[in-house]
Amino acid sequence: MAAPTSDRLILPRYRRDPDGTHAPLNSPGYRSTQLRHPKQPLVLLPQMLTEVTGPLLGPGRLGELDNDLTRQHAEEPQGQRILVHGRLLDGDGRGIPHSLVEIWQANAGGRYRHIGDNWPAPLDPNFDGVGRTVTDSEGRYEFTTIKPGAYPWKNHDNAWRPAHIHFSVFGQAFTQRLVTQMYFPDDPLFFQDPIYNSIPDEKARQRMISRFDFSRTTDHWALAFEFDIVVRGREASVFEEEEDEDE
Amino acid sequence: MTTPSQTVGPYLAIGLPWDDGPTVVPVGTPGAVWIRGVVTDGEGMPIPDAMIETWQADPQGRFDHPDDPRGRVEGFRGFGRCPTKPDGSYEILTLLPGAIPGEDGAAQAPHIDVSVFARGLLHRVVTRIYFPENTEANAADAVLGSVPEERRDTLIAEKSEDGYRFDVRLQGGAETVFFDV
């Protein structure tokens, strides 16, 4: 694509997220950040070949039932069955096709299948809480799962995590890699959760809340929630190098 | 409008690890090296609930990706993923990347991009692994050159018996250089 007479690589560029989109790495309300946030300033990394490419991980990573967390065992898990669906989009509203989406979550009682989780809600022998899928040609994904429960943690007095599902997406470039959490509408626990509230911008925070989607709710079967995940979009032009160098 | 990032939490290990995650190339691949290290916090304590991901070019400096303007070269996954063990350690088996074209015709020294996820990290942090034997290429590398000289060593792996050692110190003395990507 680069003109053969040029020694300049013509690469796509990805917009940097505006301030306030993500949480400060030092978020004192969330105690675990205290010893884990870098104290030195981050060094600006130009977007070169390694950054504008990324792993393209697709169907080879999936088992048959990886997108249905209610059918991975002999019997069904306890809890409210839900369909979680949405699109993986870039910042310009374009669906990102054929891209791996991974989720993990607590069971209906708010307990993870993990040796470190010993909060006394029962483990569910029929629920692992792990799912994977690949987006379709328009960037859509779907999971069938159960609504996770809220659970207590030790961050502060009487601390509870709002119900949430962890999402991990790759997009198409290293710059687009994102791990986030999907929350449920009208959760009464938002006000006291320092992880949810670590995002400075109120509108950005609300982008982590799914939408109840009655149109996809299935009679006598499952409620439905819609959650679109947006990763960074490309710069409109790759030729405005002179201006960009001052960023 | 990007969706905000959130922590992977302490229970990332139920969802993210893959059996073949740490092996970018299969065990026994000629020329493969182990990159091993420990992830530590501001008190130097190992972090048992972190995850390292790596992304890199193949030994010829090519990427299995359509946005490589020189053309996609298929077959090298280029991606590694390893959760840390209780002692904070991780390991990645891979082939050394080749030199990679940079800006204005200057080559970049061989490097691996690294994402670090952990409980307590609300957003991944990004670093790079460079290799100690590439003395001249490292000295000419624009990214290494943009890092304060006294901190550059944190980006250069040490040679070990079966590959390299690359520790990640999230905070404190000899804090690893992290990048805003």
GROMACS .gro file of C-alpha atoms in nm, chain A:
model
  247
    1MET     CA    1   0.000   0.000   0.000
    2ALA     CA    2   0.288   0.238   0.068
    3ALA     CA    3   0.425   0.401  -0.244
    4PRO     CA    4   0.739   0.212  -0.340
    5THR     CA    5   0.940   0.532  -0.361
    6SER     CA    6   0.859   0.624   0.001
    7ASP     CA    7   1.043   0.493   0.302
    8ARG     CA    8   0.752   0.597   0.522
    9LEU     CA    9   0.521   0.319   0.634
   10ILE     CA   10   0.158   0.412   0.588
   11LEU     CA   11  -0.020   0.269   0.889
   12PRO     CA   12  -0.367   0.307   1.035
   13ARG     CA   13  -0.379   0.510   1.353
   14TYR     CA   14  -0.614   0.480   1.643
   15ARG     CA   15  -0.760   0.775   1.829
   16ARG     CA   16  -0.646   0.813   2.185
   17ASP     CA   17  -0.927   0.805   2.440
   18PRO     CA   18  -1.021   1.144   2.587
   19ASP     CA   19  -0.936   1.212   2.950
   20GLY     CA   20  -1.199   1.074   3.181
   21THR     CA   21  -1.281   0.770   2.969
   22HIS     CA   22  -1.084   0.531   3.186
   23ALA     CA   23  -1.017   0.522   3.557
   24PRO     CA   24  -0.701   0.674   3.698
   25LEU     CA   25  -0.460   0.389   3.773
   26ASN     CA   26  -0.436   0.544   4.118
   27SER     CA   27  -0.793   0.526   4.245
   28PRO     CA   28  -0.759   0.537   4.625
   29GLY     CA   29  -1.121   0.434   4.683
   30TYR     CA   30  -1.030   0.096   4.533
   31ARG     CA   31  -0.768  -0.008   4.781
   32SER     CA   32  -0.589  -0.262   4.564
   33THR     CA   33  -0.465   0.015   4.336
   34GLN     CA   34  -0.247   0.151   4.615
   35LEU     CA   35   0.057  -0.073   4.564
   36ARG     CA   36  -0.013  -0.157   4.202
   37HIS     CA   37  -0.038   0.171   4.014
   38PRO     CA   38   0.277   0.288   3.840
   39LYS     CA   39   0.400   0.611   3.998
   40GLN     CA   40   0.621   0.718   3.711
   41PRO     CA   41   0.453   0.892   3.418
   42LEU     CA   42   0.362   0.672   3.124
   43VAL     CA   43   0.585   0.722   2.819
   44LEU     CA   44   0.402   0.801   2.496
   45LEU     CA   45   0.434   0.505   2.257
   46PRO     CA   46   0.397   0.595   1.891
   47GLN     CA   47   0.160   0.363   1.707
   48MET     CA   48   0.388   0.159   1.487
   49LEU     CA   49   0.358  -0.185   1.333
   50THR     CA   50   0.339  -0.377   1.659
   51GLU     CA   51   0.070  -0.148   1.798
   52VAL     CA   52  -0.156  -0.127   1.492
   53THR     CA   53  -0.159  -0.504   1.445
   54GLY     CA   54  -0.288  -0.753   1.700
   55PRO     CA   55  -0.385  -1.112   1.755
   56LEU     CA   56  -0.670  -1.229   1.533
   57LEU     CA   57  -0.815  -1.505   1.745
   58GLY     CA   58  -1.118  -1.678   1.612
   59PRO     CA   59  -1.316  -1.999   1.590
   60GLY     CA   60  -1.019  -2.221   1.665
   61ARG     CA   61  -1.045  -2.113   2.028
   62LEU     CA   62  -1.406  -2.225   2.078
   63GLY     CA   63  -1.580  -2.536   2.202
   64GLU     CA   64  -1.934  -2.611   2.092
   65LEU     CA   65  -2.111  -2.486   2.405
   66ASP     CA   66  -1.875  -2.206   2.501
   67ASN     CA   67  -2.139  -1.938   2.438
   68ASP     CA   68  -2.408  -2.110   2.648
   69LEU     CA   69  -2.307  -2.116   3.012
   70THR     CA   70  -2.630  -2.295   3.105
   71ARG     CA   71  -2.552  -2.608   2.903
   72GLN     CA   72  -2.196  -2.687   3.001
   73HIS     CA   73  -2.298  -2.948   3.260
   74ALA     CA   74  -2.542  -3.235   3.289
   75GLU     CA   75  -2.802  -3.016   3.458
   76GLU     CA   76  -2.891  -2.652   3.445
   77PRO     CA   77  -2.745  -2.396   3.681
   78GLN     CA   78  -2.952  -2.224   3.947
   79GLY     CA   79  -3.067  -1.872   3.879
   80GLN     CA   80  -3.242  -1.647   3.632
   81ARG     CA   81  -3.157  -1.745   3.276
   82ILE     CA   82  -3.059  -1.446   3.063
   83LEU     CA   83  -2.954  -1.374   2.707
   84VAL     CA   84  -2.672  -1.121   2.687
   85HIS     CA   85  -2.618  -0.986   2.339
   86GLY     CA   86  -2.473  -0.686   2.166
   87ARG     CA   87  -2.211  -0.569   1.922
   88LEU     CA   88  -1.841  -0.517   1.933
   89LEU     CA   89  -1.791  -0.179   1.766
   90ASP     CA   90  -1.512   0.059   1.697
   91GLY     CA   91  -1.538   0.427   1.783
   92ASP     CA   92  -1.689   0.503   1.444
   93GLY     CA   93  -1.977   0.262   1.493
   94ARG     CA   94  -1.838  -0.009   1.268
   95GLY     CA   95  -1.893  -0.366   1.382
   96ILE     CA   96  -1.575  -0.565   1.439
   97PRO     CA   97  -1.625  -0.906   1.277
   98HIS     CA   98  -1.483  -1.248   1.365
   99SER     CA   99  -1.327  -1.133   1.690
  100LEU     CA  100  -1.297  -1.329   2.013
  101VAL     CA  101  -1.515  -1.225   2.310
  102GLU     CA  102  -1.450  -1.388   2.648
  103ILE     CA  103  -1.660  -1.358   2.965
  104TRP     CA  104  -1.638  -1.477   3.323
  105GLN     CA  105  -1.872  -1.421   3.614
  106ALA     CA  106  -2.001  -1.526   3.956
  107ASN     CA  107  -2.293  -1.766   3.991
  108ALA     CA  108  -2.646  -1.667   4.095
  109GLY     CA  109  -2.538  -1.658   4.459
  110GLY     CA  110  -2.249  -1.424   4.382
  111ARG     CA  111  -1.973  -1.682   4.410
  112TYR     CA  112  -1.694  -1.753   4.163
  113ARG     CA  113  -1.567  -2.102   4.091
  114HIS     CA  114  -1.225  -2.010   4.220
  115ILE     CA  115  -1.019  -2.142   4.508
  116GLY     CA  116  -0.971  -1.790   4.641
  117ASP     CA  117  -1.343  -1.714   4.668
  118ASN     CA  118  -1.465  -1.838   5.003
  119TRP     CA  119  -1.765  -1.616   5.064
  120PRO     CA  120  -2.029  -1.854   5.201
  121ALA     CA  121  -2.268  -1.860   4.908
  122PRO     CA  122  -2.290  -2.210   4.765
  123LEU     CA  123  -2.097  -2.317   4.460
  124ASP     CA  124  -2.321  -2.437   4.180
  125PRO     CA  125  -2.203  -2.773   4.044
  126ASN     CA  126  -2.369  -2.689   3.713
  127PHE     CA  127  -2.209  -2.351   3.657
  128ASP     CA  128  -1.852  -2.266   3.568
  129GLY     CA  129  -1.915  -1.901   3.486
  130VAL     CA  130  -1.688  -1.903   3.181
  131GLY     CA  131  -1.789  -1.829   2.822
  132ARG     CA  132  -1.635  -1.755   2.483
  133THR     CA  133  -1.767  -1.666   2.143
  134VAL     CA  134  -1.664  -1.499   1.819
  135THR     CA  135  -1.848  -1.201   1.672
  136ASP     CA  136  -2.033  -1.254   1.345
  137SER     CA  137  -1.970  -1.063   1.023
  138GLU     CA  138  -2.141  -0.754   1.170
  139GLY     CA  139  -1.969  -0.770   1.506
  140ARG     CA  140  -2.262  -0.927   1.694
  141TYR     CA  141  -2.224  -1.167   1.983
  142GLU     CA  142  -2.461  -1.358   2.212
  143PHE     CA  143  -2.427  -1.551   2.535
  144THR     CA  144  -2.685  -1.750   2.727
  145THR     CA  145  -2.604  -1.744   3.096
  146ILE     CA  146  -2.761  -1.676   3.436
  147LYS     CA  147  -2.778  -1.343   3.611
  148PRO     CA  148  -2.482  -1.321   3.850
  149GLY     CA  149  -2.540  -1.228   4.212
  150ALA     CA  150  -2.388  -0.937   4.399
  151TYR     CA  151  -2.117  -1.031   4.648
  152PRO     CA  152  -1.934  -0.882   4.941
  153TRP     CA  153  -1.566  -0.794   4.939
  154LYS     CA  154  -1.325  -0.643   5.185
  155ASN     CA  155  -1.250  -0.309   5.023
  156HIS     CA  156  -1.437  -0.103   5.283
  157ASP     CA  157  -1.698  -0.147   5.552
  158ASN     CA  158  -2.001  -0.337   5.418
  159ALA     CA  159  -1.863  -0.333   5.064
  160TRP     CA  160  -2.059  -0.512   4.790
  161ARG     CA  161  -1.985  -0.547   4.421
  162PRO     CA  162  -2.286  -0.474   4.198
  163ALA     CA  163  -2.378  -0.774   3.982
  164HIS     CA  164  -2.148  -0.779   3.680
  165ILE     CA  165  -2.006  -0.992   3.401
  166HIS     CA  166  -1.639  -0.952   3.306
  167PHE     CA  167  -1.578  -0.902   2.932
  168SER     CA  168  -1.249  -0.935   2.747
  169VAL     CA  169  -1.222  -0.824   2.384
  170PHE     CA  170  -0.932  -0.787   2.142
  171GLY     CA  171  -1.067  -0.579   1.856
  172GLN     CA  172  -0.828  -0.588   1.560
  173ALA     CA  173  -0.522  -0.411   1.696
  174PHE     CA  174  -0.309  -0.402   2.007
  175THR     CA  175  -0.439  -0.048   2.070
  176GLN     CA  176  -0.796  -0.180   2.095
  177ARG     CA  177  -0.745  -0.445   2.364
  178LEU     CA  178  -1.004  -0.398   2.638
  179VAL     CA  179  -1.117  -0.571   2.955
  180THR     CA  180  -1.433  -0.430   3.109
  181GLN     CA  181  -1.735  -0.524   3.318
  182MET     CA  182  -2.101  -0.526   3.215
  183TYR     CA  183  -2.342  -0.405   3.481
  184PHE     CA  184  -2.720  -0.433   3.505
  185PRO     CA  185  -2.966  -0.142   3.491
  186ASP     CA  186  -3.080   0.020   3.814
  187ASP     CA  187  -2.846  -0.176   4.038
  188PRO     CA  188  -2.886  -0.036   4.392
  189LEU     CA  189  -2.519  -0.098   4.472
  190PHE     CA  190  -2.357   0.142   4.226
  191PHE     CA  191  -2.335   0.427   4.477
  192GLN     CA  192  -2.090   0.248   4.705
  193ASP     CA  193  -1.877   0.063   4.449
  194PRO     CA  194  -1.535   0.223   4.396
  195ILE     CA  195  -1.461   0.011   4.087
  196TYR     CA  196  -1.771   0.127   3.900
  197ASN     CA  197  -1.720   0.482   4.030
  198SER     CA  198  -1.351   0.488   3.941
  199ILE     CA  199  -1.453   0.611   3.595
  200PRO     CA  200  -1.451   0.991   3.627
  201ASP     CA  201  -1.703   1.071   3.357
  202GLU     CA  202  -2.067   0.994   3.440
  203LYS     CA  203  -2.160   0.928   3.077
  204ALA     CA  204  -1.860   0.702   3.032
  205ARG     CA  205  -1.962   0.511   3.346
  206GLN     CA  206  -2.309   0.454   3.204
  207ARG     CA  207  -2.157   0.293   2.895
  208MET     CA  208  -2.082  -0.007   3.117
  209ILE     CA  209  -2.451  -0.058   3.203
  210SER     CA  210  -2.644  -0.298   2.984
  211ARG     CA  211  -2.993  -0.222   2.857
  212PHE     CA  212  -3.290  -0.442   2.943
  213ASP     CA  213  -3.410  -0.568   2.607
  214PHE     CA  214  -3.766  -0.692   2.622
  215SER     CA  215  -3.771  -0.749   2.246
  216ARG     CA  216  -3.521  -1.034   2.285
  217THR     CA  217  -3.673  -1.176   2.601
  218THR     CA  218  -3.800  -1.527   2.530
  219ASP     CA  219  -4.137  -1.634   2.666
  220HIS     CA  220  -4.105  -1.886   2.947
  221TRP     CA  221  -3.732  -1.903   2.895
  222ALA     CA  222  -3.499  -1.604   2.942
  223LEU     CA  223  -3.477  -1.232   3.006
  224ALA     CA  224  -3.251  -1.036   2.773
  225PHE     CA  225  -2.994  -0.761   2.813
  226GLU     CA  226  -2.812  -0.572   2.539
  227PHE     CA  227  -2.454  -0.458   2.585
  228ASP     CA  228  -2.250  -0.295   2.309
  229ILE     CA  229  -1.875  -0.273   2.364
  230VAL     CA  230  -1.688   0.008   2.192
  231VAL     CA  231  -1.314   0.002   2.134
  232ARG     CA  232  -1.110   0.281   1.986
  233GLY     CA  233  -1.176   0.400   1.632
  234ARG     CA  234  -0.924   0.476   1.363
  235GLU     CA  235  -0.804   0.823   1.287
  236ALA     CA  236  -0.986   0.963   0.988
  237SER     CA  237  -0.664   1.027   0.800
  238VAL     CA  238  -0.320   0.881   0.827
  239PHE     CA  239  -0.152   1.166   0.643
  240GLU     CA  240  -0.177   1.445   0.898
  241GLU     CA  241   0.155   1.350   1.047
  242GLU     CA  242   0.284   1.699   1.119
  243GLU     CA  243  -0.007   1.789   1.347
  244ASP     CA  244  -0.015   1.453   1.516
  245GLU     CA  245   0.346   1.466   1.620
  246ASP     CA  246   0.265   1.730   1.879
  247GLU     CA  247   0.015   1.510   2.068
   0.00000   0.00000   0.00000
